Coordinates of C-alpha atoms and ligand atoms in Angstrom, one line a residue:
Chain A
M1 CA -9.8 232.3 -63.2
L2 CA -12.4 233.3 -60.4
Y3 CA -11.5 230.2 -58.1
V4 CA -9.2 231.1 -55.7
A5 CA -7.2 228.4 -54.6
Q6 CA -6.7 228.0 -51.1
A7 CA -3.5 226.6 -49.5
E8 CA -4.7 224.3 -46.4
P9 CA -7.9 223.2 -46.3
A10 CA -9.0 223.7 -42.4
P11 CA -7.8 221.1 -40.3
S12 CA -11.0 220.7 -38.2
Q13 CA -13.5 221.4 -40.8
G14 CA -12.7 218.3 -42.7
V15 CA -13.3 219.3 -46.8
R16 CA -14.2 222.6 -46.8
P17 CA -15.9 224.4 -49.6
G18 CA -14.1 226.2 -52.6
T19 CA -13.6 229.7 -50.7
L20 CA -14.8 232.2 -53.7
P21 CA -14.3 236.3 -52.9
A22 CA -17.8 236.6 -51.8
G23 CA -18.9 238.9 -54.5
E24 CA -18.5 236.2 -57.0
R25 CA -20.2 232.9 -55.5
L26 CA -23.5 232.3 -56.9
L27 CA -24.7 229.7 -55.0
E28 CA -23.8 228.7 -51.6
L29 CA -25.1 225.5 -49.9
N30 CA -23.9 225.1 -46.1
G31 CA -24.8 222.0 -43.9
I32 CA -27.3 220.7 -46.3
G33 CA -28.9 217.6 -45.2
K34 CA -31.8 215.2 -46.5
S35 CA -33.1 212.2 -45.2
F36 CA -35.6 210.3 -47.0
G37 CA -37.0 208.3 -43.4
A38 CA -34.4 206.0 -42.8
V39 CA -31.6 207.1 -45.7
R40 CA -29.8 209.8 -45.3
A41 CA -29.3 211.0 -48.8
L42 CA -27.0 214.4 -47.8
D43 CA -25.1 214.8 -44.9
G44 CA -23.5 218.5 -44.0
M45 CA -22.8 219.1 -48.0
D46 CA -21.2 222.4 -48.3
L47 CA -20.9 223.6 -52.0
A48 CA -20.0 227.1 -53.7
I49 CA -20.7 227.9 -57.6
G50 CA -19.1 230.8 -58.2
V51 CA -20.2 232.9 -61.2
G52 CA -19.7 231.6 -64.6
E53 CA -18.3 228.3 -63.1
V54 CA -18.5 224.7 -64.4
V55 CA -18.4 222.7 -61.0
G56 CA -18.8 218.6 -62.1
L57 CA -20.2 216.6 -59.8
M58 CA -19.1 212.8 -59.5
G59 CA -20.2 209.9 -57.3
D60 CA -21.0 206.1 -56.9
N61 CA -24.5 205.2 -57.7
G62 CA -26.9 206.1 -54.7
A63 CA -24.3 209.0 -53.7
G64 CA -27.1 211.4 -53.4
K65 CA -26.2 213.7 -56.5
S66 CA -29.7 213.8 -58.2
T67 CA -31.2 214.7 -54.5
L68 CA -28.8 217.8 -54.2
T69 CA -29.8 219.1 -57.8
K70 CA -33.4 218.6 -56.6
V71 CA -33.0 220.1 -53.2
I72 CA -31.5 223.3 -55.5
A73 CA -34.4 223.2 -57.5
G74 CA -37.0 223.2 -55.2
N75 CA -38.2 220.3 -55.3
F76 CA -38.5 219.5 -51.9
P77 CA -36.6 221.0 -49.2
P78 CA -33.4 220.6 -47.6
S79 CA -34.2 218.4 -43.8
Q80 CA -31.2 220.5 -42.4
G81 CA -29.1 223.8 -43.9
E82 CA -29.3 226.6 -45.6
I83 CA -29.3 227.9 -49.5
R84 CA -27.6 231.1 -50.5
L85 CA -27.9 232.8 -54.1
E86 CA -25.8 235.6 -54.6
G87 CA -25.8 236.1 -50.9
A88 CA -29.4 236.2 -49.6
L89 CA -31.4 233.3 -48.2
V90 CA -33.4 231.4 -50.3
T91 CA -35.7 228.7 -50.0
F92 CA -37.6 227.4 -53.0
D93 CA -40.8 226.1 -51.7
R94 CA -41.6 224.8 -55.9
P95 CA -39.5 223.9 -59.0
A96 CA -41.2 227.2 -60.5
A97 CA -39.6 229.2 -58.0
A98 CA -36.1 228.2 -58.5
R99 CA -36.7 228.3 -62.0
D100 CA -38.0 232.1 -61.7
A101 CA -34.6 233.0 -59.3
G102 CA -33.0 232.0 -62.7
I103 CA -31.9 228.3 -61.9
E104 CA -32.8 225.8 -65.2
V105 CA -32.4 221.9 -64.6
M106 CA -32.3 218.9 -66.6
Y107 CA -33.5 216.1 -64.5
Q108 CA -31.6 212.6 -64.6
D109 CA -35.3 211.4 -65.5
L110 CA -36.0 214.4 -68.0
A111 CA -39.5 215.4 -67.0
I112 CA -40.9 214.8 -69.9
A113 CA -44.2 213.8 -70.9
E114 CA -44.7 211.4 -73.7
N115 CA -48.1 212.3 -74.8
L116 CA -47.4 215.6 -75.8
T117 CA -44.7 216.9 -78.9
A118 CA -41.5 218.2 -78.4
A119 CA -42.0 221.7 -78.7
A120 CA -44.8 221.4 -75.9
N121 CA -42.7 219.8 -73.1
V122 CA -39.6 222.3 -73.8
F123 CA -42.6 225.2 -73.4
L124 CA -44.2 223.2 -70.6
G125 CA -44.9 225.5 -67.5
R126 CA -44.0 228.4 -69.5
E127 CA -46.1 228.6 -72.8
L128 CA -46.0 231.3 -74.9
H129 CA -49.0 233.4 -75.6
R130 CA -50.7 235.4 -77.8
S131 CA -53.6 237.6 -76.5
F132 CA -57.3 237.9 -78.2
G133 CA -58.7 240.5 -76.3
P134 CA -59.3 238.8 -72.6
L135 CA -58.5 235.5 -74.2
R136 CA -55.1 234.1 -73.7
L137 CA -54.0 231.2 -76.3
L138 CA -51.1 229.3 -76.6
D139 CA -48.8 230.4 -79.6
H140 CA -48.0 227.1 -81.5
R141 CA -46.3 228.4 -84.0
A142 CA -44.1 230.6 -82.4
M143 CA -43.2 227.3 -79.9
N144 CA -42.4 225.2 -82.4
R145 CA -40.2 227.7 -84.0
R146 CA -38.2 228.3 -81.3
A147 CA -37.8 225.2 -80.1
A148 CA -36.8 224.0 -83.3
E149 CA -34.1 226.6 -83.0
L150 CA -33.2 225.1 -80.0
F151 CA -32.8 221.6 -81.6
R152 CA -30.5 222.9 -84.8
E153 CA -28.5 225.0 -81.8
L154 CA -28.1 221.6 -80.6
K155 CA -27.5 220.0 -83.6
S156 CA -30.2 217.1 -81.9
E157 CA -32.4 216.2 -85.1
T158 CA -35.6 216.7 -83.4
R159 CA -38.7 217.4 -84.9
A160 CA -40.8 219.8 -82.9
E161 CA -43.8 218.6 -83.9
D162 CA -43.7 215.3 -83.1
T163 CA -44.7 213.5 -80.2
V164 CA -42.2 212.6 -77.5
R165 CA -43.2 208.9 -77.5
E166 CA -41.7 208.2 -80.6
M167 CA -38.7 209.5 -79.9
S168 CA -35.4 207.5 -79.3
G169 CA -33.4 208.3 -75.6
G170 CA -30.8 211.2 -77.5
Q171 CA -33.9 213.3 -79.0
R172 CA -35.4 213.0 -75.3
Q173 CA -32.3 214.3 -74.2
A174 CA -32.6 216.9 -76.2
V175 CA -35.3 217.8 -75.6
A176 CA -34.9 218.3 -71.3
I177 CA -31.5 220.1 -72.4
A178 CA -33.5 222.3 -74.7
R179 CA -35.3 223.3 -71.8
T180 CA -32.9 225.2 -69.7
R181 CA -31.9 227.3 -72.6
L182 CA -34.9 228.7 -73.3
A183 CA -34.4 231.8 -70.5
K184 CA -31.2 233.4 -70.0
S185 CA -30.5 231.8 -66.6
K186 CA -27.8 232.0 -63.8
L187 CA -27.3 228.3 -63.0
V188 CA -27.7 225.4 -65.0
L189 CA -28.0 221.8 -63.2
M190 CA -27.6 219.1 -65.7
D191 CA -28.2 215.5 -64.2
E192 CA -26.2 213.0 -66.6
P193 CA -26.7 214.9 -69.8
T194 CA -24.6 212.9 -71.4
A195 CA -25.7 209.4 -70.8
A196 CA -27.8 208.4 -74.1
I197 CA -26.5 210.1 -76.8
S198 CA -23.8 210.1 -79.5
V199 CA -20.3 211.1 -79.1
R200 CA -21.4 213.6 -81.8
Q201 CA -23.8 215.1 -79.2
V202 CA -21.7 214.5 -76.4
A203 CA -19.4 217.0 -77.9
E204 CA -22.3 219.6 -78.5
V205 CA -23.7 219.2 -75.4
L206 CA -19.9 219.7 -73.9
E207 CA -19.9 222.9 -76.4
L208 CA -22.9 224.6 -75.1
I209 CA -22.0 223.8 -71.5
R210 CA -18.4 225.6 -72.4
R211 CA -21.0 228.4 -74.1
L212 CA -22.9 229.3 -71.4
R213 CA -20.2 229.6 -69.4
D214 CA -18.4 231.7 -71.3
S215 CA -22.0 233.7 -71.5
G216 CA -21.3 233.9 -67.2
T217 CA -23.8 231.2 -66.6
S218 CA -23.0 228.2 -63.9
V219 CA -23.1 224.8 -64.6
M220 CA -22.9 222.1 -62.4
L221 CA -22.8 218.8 -64.5
I222 CA -23.3 215.5 -62.7
S223 CA -21.8 212.6 -64.9
H224 CA -19.9 209.7 -64.5
R225 CA -18.1 210.0 -67.4
M226 CA -14.4 211.3 -66.4
P227 CA -13.7 212.6 -69.8
D228 CA -16.6 214.8 -69.8
V229 CA -15.8 215.9 -66.6
F230 CA -12.2 216.8 -67.4
S231 CA -13.1 218.2 -70.2
V232 CA -15.3 220.9 -68.9
C233 CA -15.1 221.7 -65.6
D234 CA -13.1 223.9 -63.9
R235 CA -13.8 222.1 -60.2
V236 CA -14.5 218.7 -59.5
V237 CA -16.6 217.6 -56.1
V238 CA -16.9 214.1 -55.6
M239 CA -19.7 212.7 -53.0
R240 CA -20.0 209.4 -51.1
R241 CA -22.9 208.2 -49.2
G242 CA -24.5 211.4 -49.0
R243 CA -21.0 213.5 -48.0
K244 CA -18.7 215.6 -49.7
V245 CA -15.0 213.9 -49.9
A246 CA -13.1 216.4 -52.2
D247 CA -13.6 219.3 -54.2
K248 CA -10.9 220.1 -56.2
L249 CA -9.5 222.3 -59.3
I250 CA -9.3 220.1 -62.1
A251 CA -6.1 220.9 -62.7
A252 CA -4.9 219.8 -59.2
S253 CA -6.7 216.7 -60.1
S254 CA -6.8 213.4 -62.3
P255 CA -9.0 210.9 -63.0
E256 CA -7.1 208.0 -60.8
E257 CA -7.5 210.4 -58.1
V258 CA -11.1 211.1 -59.0
T259 CA -12.2 207.1 -59.6
G260 CA -10.3 206.5 -55.9
L261 CA -12.2 209.0 -54.4
I262 CA -15.3 207.7 -55.9
T263 CA -15.1 203.9 -55.1
G264 CA -13.8 205.4 -51.6
A265 CA -10.2 203.7 -52.2
I266 CA -9.0 207.3 -51.4
A267 CA -10.8 208.6 -48.3
A268 CA -10.8 211.7 -48.7
A269 CA -9.0 214.5 -50.6
Chain B
M1 CA -39.3 209.9 -99.2
S2 CA -42.6 211.4 -99.1
V3 CA -43.7 213.7 -101.5
L4 CA -46.6 215.4 -99.7
F5 CA -43.6 216.4 -97.2
K6 CA -41.5 217.5 -99.9
A7 CA -44.2 219.9 -101.2
A8 CA -44.8 221.6 -98.4
P9 CA -42.4 221.9 -95.9
P10 CA -43.2 223.2 -93.1
E11 CA -41.5 226.4 -91.6
T12 CA -40.0 224.4 -88.6
D13 CA -38.7 222.1 -91.0
P14 CA -35.1 220.9 -89.2
G15 CA -33.7 220.2 -92.7
F16 CA -32.8 217.2 -91.8
E17 CA -34.1 213.7 -93.6
N18 CA -33.3 210.6 -92.0
I19 CA -36.4 211.0 -89.4
R20 CA -39.3 211.4 -92.1
R21 CA -42.8 213.3 -90.0
T22 CA -45.5 210.6 -89.3
V23 CA -47.2 209.9 -92.3
W24 CA -50.6 211.5 -92.4
H25 CA -53.0 209.0 -91.7
R26 CA -51.2 208.4 -88.7
R27 CA -50.5 211.8 -87.2
G28 CA -53.0 214.2 -85.0
F29 CA -56.3 213.5 -85.3
L30 CA -56.2 210.4 -87.7
G31 CA -53.6 208.8 -86.0
S32 CA -55.9 208.6 -82.7
Q33 CA -58.3 205.6 -81.4
T34 CA -61.6 208.5 -81.8
A35 CA -61.0 208.6 -85.7
Y36 CA -61.0 204.5 -85.9
V37 CA -64.4 204.7 -83.8
T38 CA -65.6 207.7 -86.0
L39 CA -65.5 205.1 -88.6
A40 CA -67.1 202.8 -87.1
F41 CA -69.7 204.6 -86.0
I42 CA -70.8 205.8 -89.3
I43 CA -70.6 202.1 -90.9
I44 CA -72.5 201.0 -88.0
T45 CA -75.1 203.8 -88.5
L46 CA -75.6 203.3 -92.2
L47 CA -76.0 199.2 -91.4
V48 CA -78.4 200.2 -88.8
A49 CA -80.4 202.9 -91.4
T50 CA -80.7 199.9 -94.2
L51 CA -81.7 197.1 -92.0
A52 CA -84.6 198.9 -89.7
G53 CA -86.3 201.0 -91.9
N54 CA -88.1 203.5 -89.7
F55 CA -84.1 205.1 -88.2
T56 CA -83.6 207.6 -90.5
T57 CA -86.8 209.5 -89.6
T58 CA -86.6 212.8 -88.6
N59 CA -88.4 212.1 -85.3
N60 CA -85.9 208.8 -84.1
L61 CA -83.0 210.7 -85.5
L62 CA -84.1 213.5 -83.1
N63 CA -85.5 211.1 -80.1
I64 CA -81.3 209.5 -80.4
S65 CA -79.8 212.6 -80.8
R66 CA -81.6 214.0 -77.1
N67 CA -81.1 210.2 -75.8
F68 CA -77.1 210.6 -75.9
S69 CA -76.7 214.2 -75.6
Y70 CA -77.1 213.6 -72.1
I71 CA -74.5 211.1 -71.5
A72 CA -72.8 213.2 -73.6
L73 CA -72.5 216.2 -71.8
I74 CA -71.1 214.2 -68.8
S75 CA -69.0 212.4 -71.1
L76 CA -67.0 215.7 -71.9
G77 CA -66.4 216.8 -68.1
M78 CA -65.4 212.9 -67.4
T79 CA -63.1 213.4 -70.5
V80 CA -61.5 216.4 -68.8
V81 CA -61.1 214.2 -65.7
I82 CA -59.9 211.1 -67.7
I83 CA -57.3 213.0 -69.3
T84 CA -55.6 214.4 -66.3
G85 CA -55.2 210.1 -65.5
G86 CA -58.3 209.9 -62.7
I87 CA -61.7 209.1 -62.5
D88 CA -65.0 210.5 -61.3
L89 CA -67.5 207.7 -60.3
S90 CA -69.8 210.2 -58.6
V91 CA -71.3 211.9 -61.9
G92 CA -74.6 210.2 -61.9
A93 CA -75.7 211.1 -58.3
V94 CA -74.3 214.9 -59.0
T95 CA -76.8 214.7 -61.7
A96 CA -79.6 213.7 -59.5
L97 CA -78.8 215.4 -56.6
T98 CA -78.2 219.0 -58.1
A99 CA -81.5 218.1 -60.3
V100 CA -83.4 217.6 -57.0
C101 CA -81.9 220.3 -55.4
T102 CA -82.9 223.0 -57.8
M103 CA -86.4 221.6 -58.0
V104 CA -86.6 222.0 -54.0
L105 CA -84.9 225.5 -54.8
M106 CA -87.7 226.8 -57.0
R107 CA -90.0 225.9 -54.2
W108 CA -88.4 227.4 -51.6
V109 CA -87.5 230.8 -53.8
T110 CA -91.0 230.8 -55.1
D111 CA -92.6 231.0 -51.3
S112 CA -90.0 233.1 -50.4
P113 CA -89.4 237.5 -50.4
L114 CA -87.4 236.6 -52.9
A115 CA -89.8 235.7 -55.1
A116 CA -90.5 239.4 -55.6
V117 CA -87.3 240.0 -57.9
P118 CA -88.3 239.2 -61.6
W119 CA -86.7 235.5 -62.7
A120 CA -85.1 235.0 -59.4
A121 CA -87.8 232.5 -59.2
L122 CA -85.6 230.4 -62.0
V123 CA -82.4 232.1 -61.7
V124 CA -81.2 231.2 -58.6
P125 CA -82.3 227.9 -58.3
I126 CA -80.8 227.1 -61.7
A127 CA -77.3 228.9 -60.0
A128 CA -77.2 227.4 -57.0
G129 CA -77.5 223.9 -58.4
L130 CA -74.8 224.4 -60.6
A131 CA -73.2 225.8 -57.7
L132 CA -73.6 223.1 -55.8
S133 CA -71.9 220.4 -58.1
A134 CA -69.0 222.6 -58.8
F135 CA -68.8 222.8 -55.4
V136 CA -68.9 218.6 -55.3
G137 CA -66.6 218.5 -57.7
W138 CA -64.6 220.8 -55.3
V139 CA -64.1 218.6 -52.7
N140 CA -63.3 215.6 -55.2
G141 CA -60.3 217.6 -56.6
M142 CA -59.2 218.7 -53.0
M143 CA -59.5 215.0 -51.8
V144 CA -57.6 214.2 -54.8
A145 CA -55.0 216.2 -55.4
R146 CA -54.4 218.1 -52.1
V147 CA -54.8 215.1 -50.0
G148 CA -53.4 212.6 -52.8
L149 CA -56.3 209.6 -51.7
S150 CA -57.2 208.0 -55.1
P151 CA -59.7 209.2 -57.6
F152 CA -61.7 205.9 -57.5
V153 CA -61.9 205.8 -53.7
T154 CA -63.1 209.3 -53.3
T155 CA -65.6 209.3 -55.7
L156 CA -66.9 206.2 -54.8
G157 CA -67.6 207.4 -51.4
M158 CA -68.8 210.9 -53.0
L159 CA -71.5 208.5 -55.2
S160 CA -73.2 207.3 -51.7
I161 CA -73.3 211.4 -50.4
C162 CA -75.1 212.0 -52.7
R163 CA -77.1 209.5 -53.8
G164 CA -77.9 209.3 -50.2
L165 CA -78.6 212.8 -49.3
T166 CA -80.6 213.0 -52.9
Y167 CA -83.1 210.3 -51.2
V168 CA -83.3 212.3 -47.8
I169 CA -83.9 215.3 -49.6
T170 CA -86.9 213.6 -51.5
Q171 CA -87.5 210.9 -48.8
G172 CA -88.0 208.9 -52.7
R173 CA -90.5 211.4 -54.0
G174 CA -90.1 212.6 -57.6
Q175 CA -89.7 216.9 -57.4
P176 CA -91.2 218.5 -60.5
P177 CA -90.5 222.0 -61.2
S178 CA -92.9 224.7 -59.6
G179 CA -93.4 228.5 -59.8
P180 CA -93.9 231.1 -61.7
Y181 CA -91.2 230.3 -64.4
V182 CA -92.0 226.5 -64.6
A183 CA -92.8 227.3 -68.7
E184 CA -89.5 229.3 -68.9
F185 CA -87.6 226.2 -67.1
L186 CA -89.3 224.1 -69.4
S187 CA -88.2 225.8 -72.3
V188 CA -84.5 226.9 -71.6
T189 CA -83.9 222.8 -70.4
N190 CA -86.1 221.1 -73.2
G191 CA -87.5 223.5 -75.7
N192 CA -85.8 223.6 -79.5
V193 CA -83.1 225.5 -80.9
G194 CA -83.6 225.9 -84.5
G195 CA -85.0 222.7 -85.0
L196 CA -82.4 220.8 -82.4
P197 CA -83.8 220.0 -78.8
A198 CA -82.0 222.0 -76.3
S199 CA -79.5 219.6 -74.8
V200 CA -78.4 218.4 -78.4
V201 CA -77.3 222.4 -78.7
Y202 CA -75.9 222.3 -74.8
M203 CA -73.7 219.1 -75.7
L204 CA -72.5 220.9 -79.1
V205 CA -71.6 224.2 -77.9
C206 CA -69.9 223.0 -74.8
A207 CA -67.9 220.3 -76.9
M208 CA -66.6 223.1 -79.4
V209 CA -65.8 225.5 -76.3
L210 CA -64.1 222.4 -74.5
G211 CA -62.0 221.2 -77.9
F212 CA -61.0 224.9 -78.6
T213 CA -59.7 225.1 -74.9
L214 CA -58.1 221.8 -74.2
R215 CA -56.0 222.6 -77.7
H216 CA -55.6 226.2 -77.6
T217 CA -55.2 227.2 -74.1
S218 CA -51.7 226.5 -71.2
W219 CA -55.1 225.0 -68.9
G220 CA -55.7 222.3 -71.3
R221 CA -52.3 221.8 -72.5
H222 CA -51.5 221.2 -69.0
L223 CA -54.3 218.7 -68.0
F224 CA -52.5 216.5 -70.8
A225 CA -49.2 216.9 -69.1
I226 CA -50.2 215.4 -65.8
G227 CA -52.0 212.4 -67.5
G228 CA -48.7 212.1 -69.6
N229 CA -46.3 212.5 -66.4
E230 CA -47.5 214.0 -63.3
Q231 CA -44.4 214.6 -61.9
A232 CA -42.8 216.2 -64.6
A233 CA -45.7 218.9 -64.9
V234 CA -45.0 219.6 -61.1
R235 CA -41.2 220.1 -62.1
T236 CA -41.7 222.1 -64.9
G237 CA -43.8 224.4 -62.9
V238 CA -47.7 223.2 -63.8
R239 CA -49.9 224.4 -60.9
V240 CA -51.0 220.5 -61.3
T241 CA -53.1 220.6 -57.9
R242 CA -54.7 223.4 -59.6
V243 CA -55.5 222.0 -62.7
K244 CA -56.8 218.7 -61.0
I245 CA -59.1 220.7 -59.0
S246 CA -60.2 222.8 -61.9
A247 CA -60.7 219.2 -63.8
Y248 CA -63.1 217.3 -60.9
M249 CA -64.8 220.7 -60.7
L250 CA -65.5 220.7 -64.9
C251 CA -66.9 217.4 -64.8
S252 CA -69.1 217.7 -61.6
L253 CA -70.6 221.0 -63.0
S254 CA -71.4 219.1 -66.2
A255 CA -72.9 216.3 -64.3
G256 CA -75.3 219.1 -62.6
L257 CA -76.1 221.3 -66.2
T258 CA -77.1 217.4 -67.0
G259 CA -79.4 216.6 -63.9
I260 CA -81.1 219.9 -64.6
L261 CA -81.5 219.3 -68.2
L262 CA -82.9 216.0 -67.5
A263 CA -85.2 217.5 -65.3
G264 CA -86.7 219.5 -67.5
W265 CA -86.8 216.7 -70.2
L266 CA -88.6 214.6 -67.7
G267 CA -90.7 217.3 -66.1
S268 CA -90.0 216.1 -62.4
A269 CA -86.1 215.3 -60.9
P270 CA -87.0 211.4 -59.6
A271 CA -84.7 210.7 -56.9
N272 CA -83.1 207.9 -58.7
L273 CA -82.4 209.9 -61.7
A274 CA -79.4 209.2 -63.6
N275 CA -78.7 205.9 -61.8
G276 CA -76.1 204.2 -63.0
Y277 CA -74.7 206.9 -65.3
E278 CA -71.0 207.1 -64.0
L279 CA -70.7 203.7 -66.1
R280 CA -72.5 204.5 -69.4
V281 CA -70.4 208.1 -69.4
I282 CA -66.9 206.5 -68.6
A283 CA -67.6 203.6 -71.2
A284 CA -68.8 206.1 -73.7
S285 CA -65.5 208.3 -72.8
V286 CA -63.1 205.0 -73.1
I287 CA -65.2 204.3 -76.6
G288 CA -64.2 207.6 -77.5
G289 CA -61.1 207.0 -77.3
A290 CA -59.9 208.5 -73.7
N291 CA -57.3 206.1 -71.7
L292 CA -58.1 205.7 -68.4
A293 CA -54.2 205.4 -68.0
G294 CA -54.1 209.3 -68.6
G295 CA -53.1 211.7 -71.2
V296 CA -55.5 210.9 -74.3
G297 CA -58.9 211.8 -74.8
G298 CA -60.8 214.8 -76.5
P299 CA -64.6 215.8 -76.9
V300 CA -65.1 214.5 -80.2
G301 CA -64.2 211.2 -78.6
A302 CA -67.0 211.5 -75.7
V303 CA -69.6 212.5 -78.2
I304 CA -69.0 209.8 -80.8
G305 CA -68.8 207.2 -77.9
S306 CA -72.2 208.6 -76.5
A307 CA -73.5 208.5 -79.9
L308 CA -72.3 204.9 -80.5
I309 CA -73.8 203.6 -77.6
E310 CA -77.5 205.2 -78.5
V311 CA -77.0 204.2 -82.3
I312 CA -76.5 200.5 -81.4
R313 CA -79.2 200.8 -78.6
N314 CA -81.7 202.2 -80.9
G315 CA -80.9 199.9 -83.3
L316 CA -81.8 196.8 -81.5
V317 CA -84.9 198.0 -80.2
L318 CA -85.9 199.1 -83.8
G319 CA -84.8 195.5 -84.5
R320 CA -87.0 193.9 -81.8
V321 CA -84.0 192.3 -80.3
D322 CA -84.5 191.5 -76.7
A323 CA -83.8 194.9 -74.6
Y324 CA -81.4 192.2 -72.2
W325 CA -78.9 192.1 -74.8
Q326 CA -78.2 195.5 -75.2
D327 CA -76.1 195.9 -72.1
A328 CA -73.9 192.8 -73.0
L329 CA -73.4 194.0 -76.6
I330 CA -72.3 197.0 -75.2
G331 CA -69.4 195.3 -73.0
L332 CA -68.4 193.9 -76.3
I333 CA -68.1 197.4 -78.1
I334 CA -66.3 198.5 -74.9
I335 CA -63.1 196.1 -74.9
L336 CA -63.7 196.0 -78.8
A337 CA -62.8 199.5 -78.7
V338 CA -59.3 199.5 -76.2
L339 CA -58.3 196.4 -78.2
V340 CA -58.2 197.7 -81.8
D341 CA -56.6 200.6 -80.5
R342 CA -54.2 197.9 -78.6
L343 CA -53.3 196.3 -81.6
R344 CA -53.0 199.4 -83.7
T345 CA -50.3 200.7 -81.4
R346 CA -48.4 197.7 -80.9
Q347 CA -48.2 197.7 -84.7
R348 CA -45.6 201.0 -85.2
Ligands
ATP1 N1 -37.5 209.9 -53.2 C1 -37.1 209.3 -52.5 N2 -37.5 208.7 -51.4 C2 -36.6 207.7 -51.0 N3 -35.4 207.5 -50.7 C3 -34.6 208.4 -52.1 C4 -35.6 209.5 -53.0 N4 -34.7 209.7 -53.9 C5 -33.4 209.3 -53.6 N5 -33.2 208.6 -53.0 C6 -32.3 207.8 -52.1 O1 -31.2 208.8 -52.0 C7 -30.3 208.6 -51.6 C8 -29.2 209.1 -52.8 O2 -30.0 209.0 -54.0 P1 -29.6 210.1 -55.6 O3 -30.8 209.3 -56.8 O4 -29.6 211.2 -55.6 O5 -28.3 209.2 -56.1 P2 -27.5 209.9 -57.5 O6 -26.1 209.7 -56.8 O7 -28.3 210.4 -58.1 O8 -27.2 208.1 -58.2 P3 -27.0 207.5 -59.2 O9 -25.8 207.8 -59.9 O10 -27.8 206.1 -59.8 O11 -28.0 208.7 -60.0 C9 -30.3 206.8 -52.3 O12 -30.2 205.7 -51.5 C10 -31.6 206.7 -53.0 O13 -31.9 205.4 -52.9
MG2 MG1 -28.9 210.7 -60.1

C-alpha cells in the first residue's frame, strides 16, 4: 500500500490531503480555486494522488468534480493554487500539454466528434502517419486496427470504421475510454466512465482500472455509483460546493458515511 | 446477415455480428448528399441534352465547363471553411480586389526598374495578388478563430472593405492587363490545356489535391473534427485556431486565384467583377452537400453543385426561358437539395 495513513488531521487546517511520502506522490494540488464569474466552482482544493493509486472523487451535481478534472487536464488555468506533477510545478496551457506530460482524460461529455469514425475519434489530435517523401499521410489501416484492438480489450462491440453518429451511449463511452489507452500514461482521469453502460461493460471498465493500477498508472475515478468506487478505489475524496469535505481510505470509510458526506448530513470527515 | 460482408471481412473485423456494418449504399460517398446530387446532375444533364438540341455541341459543353469552373474554384475554398462550421461572405469582393490589384501591379512593375528582371512583370503581380488574397483570409481567420467574432459578421465586413477598396483603386474603371507579358498572362489564365479551358484544368487539379488532402492528412481530418465538435477538437489537442485560420486563408486564396483567371478571360478586371458571387458560391457548396452546420462537405460536391447550377442556367437559355426564371429555379434547387437530404437522414 502506497498510502500512509495519517493518525490525526492537523486541527488548524481542516481537511488535509492524504499524506503520501514525497517520492510516491504523482500529482499534488495545493489550494486550487476556480471561479466562473460569480460561481466559485473550486475553493481551496488540496489533493494528492500517489503513484499507482486509484482515487475515487465523489460529490453531488455541481460540486466541482468535472471542473477539477478540467483544471488538471489543462482546459483552463486555476484561478488560484498550484499543481505539481512528480514534485515539479506545472502549468498546462492547453490539453495537449497535459497529455504530453502523461495525463490522459476521459471527459464527462466524452469530447467526441460525431461526424468522424470511432477510430478517427480515438486518434484525434495524435493521428498515426506514414511518410511518403515529404508527405505525411494518415495511416488509416494502422489506426483502424489499433482502435479495433482497444475496443476488443474493452469488450465493447464498437466498430472502428463506423461513424460515431449512429452509435449508442455505451459505444461512445468506449471510444472515449479507448483514447486514454493509446499511450502509456502516468495518470488517467475518468469523469463518469460508467454512466451509460451495461453491467457487463461496467465490470470491464473497473477491471481496466485495476489493470492500470497494477501497471503503475494512477487513476482518478469520478462516479456517482457507490459500488464502483468501493470496489476499485484505494481512497475516496468527497467534494461539496467546490470544497473537499473528506479524504479517506476506502477501508476506513463506508458507503453510508460517504452518502452522508455528499448530501451534507455529515459536515466533514 | 449481409453476404457481402461475410465474403470479405475487413481485417478490423471485431468478431461480433449483432451490429452489422452499415449497408454499402448508405456508407461513405454513396450515403452522402453529394451522391444524390451527382445522380440528379446526371439526370438533369441528360434531360437538358435531349430537350435542347445544341446542348451537346463541343463548344457549348466547353463554354459551360468554363462558366462554372470559376464558381467551382471558389466553392472548393468555401467548402473548406464550411466544413469547419464557418462561412466566408467576402469571396466575391476578394476576387475583384485581387484581380484589380494584380492588373494595377502589372502596370506598375512594367514602369519600374523591376521590369528589367525577366518575367518579373508577370510573376510579381500574380504572386503579390495571391499573397494579398491570402492576407485577407488571414485577417478573416484571426478575427474568427483568435478573437472569436462571428464568421458571418466578420466576412460581411470584409466584403464591404474589399469591394470599397476595389472602387477606390479603380475609380470604377476597368483595369486591363498590361506590360510586355500580356500574351503570356492571357495564355496562363485563359489558354487551353489539351483542349480544355485553363480555368477548368485549374479547377480539376485543385479539386483533386483538395480531395486527397481532406482524406489523407491530419489537417483535413482536423477540419472535419472542428466542424463536428470544436470543443472536442480543442480537448484532444487539435490546433483549432491554426487550422481555422488556414481554412479562411485557403478560401480567400481560391477567390484570389479565380479573380486573376477572370481578369484573363474577360481581358480586363472591372470594379464590379464577381459581384454577388458569394451567394452563388455558397449555393453551389450547399447544393453539393456541404452542411452549414459544419463537419460535412467535399470537393466533389463543390464541383457538382456549381456544374448543376450552370447546366440548369444553360438549359433555360437554350430553351429560351425568360432569364429572370433562372434565379428562382436555382433557389428552388437549393431548398430541394437540403430537403431531400433531411428526409433521407430522418428515415434512418
Ligand atoms: N464553463 C463554465 N462556466 C460557468 N460555470 C461553470 C462552468 N463549468 C462549470 N460551471 C459551474 O461550476 C460548478 C461545478 O460544475 P462541475 O461541472 O464541476 O460539477 P460536477 O461536480 O462535475 O457535477 P456533475 O456531477 O453534475 O457532473 C457548477 O455550479 C457549474 O454550473
Ligand atoms: Mg461533472
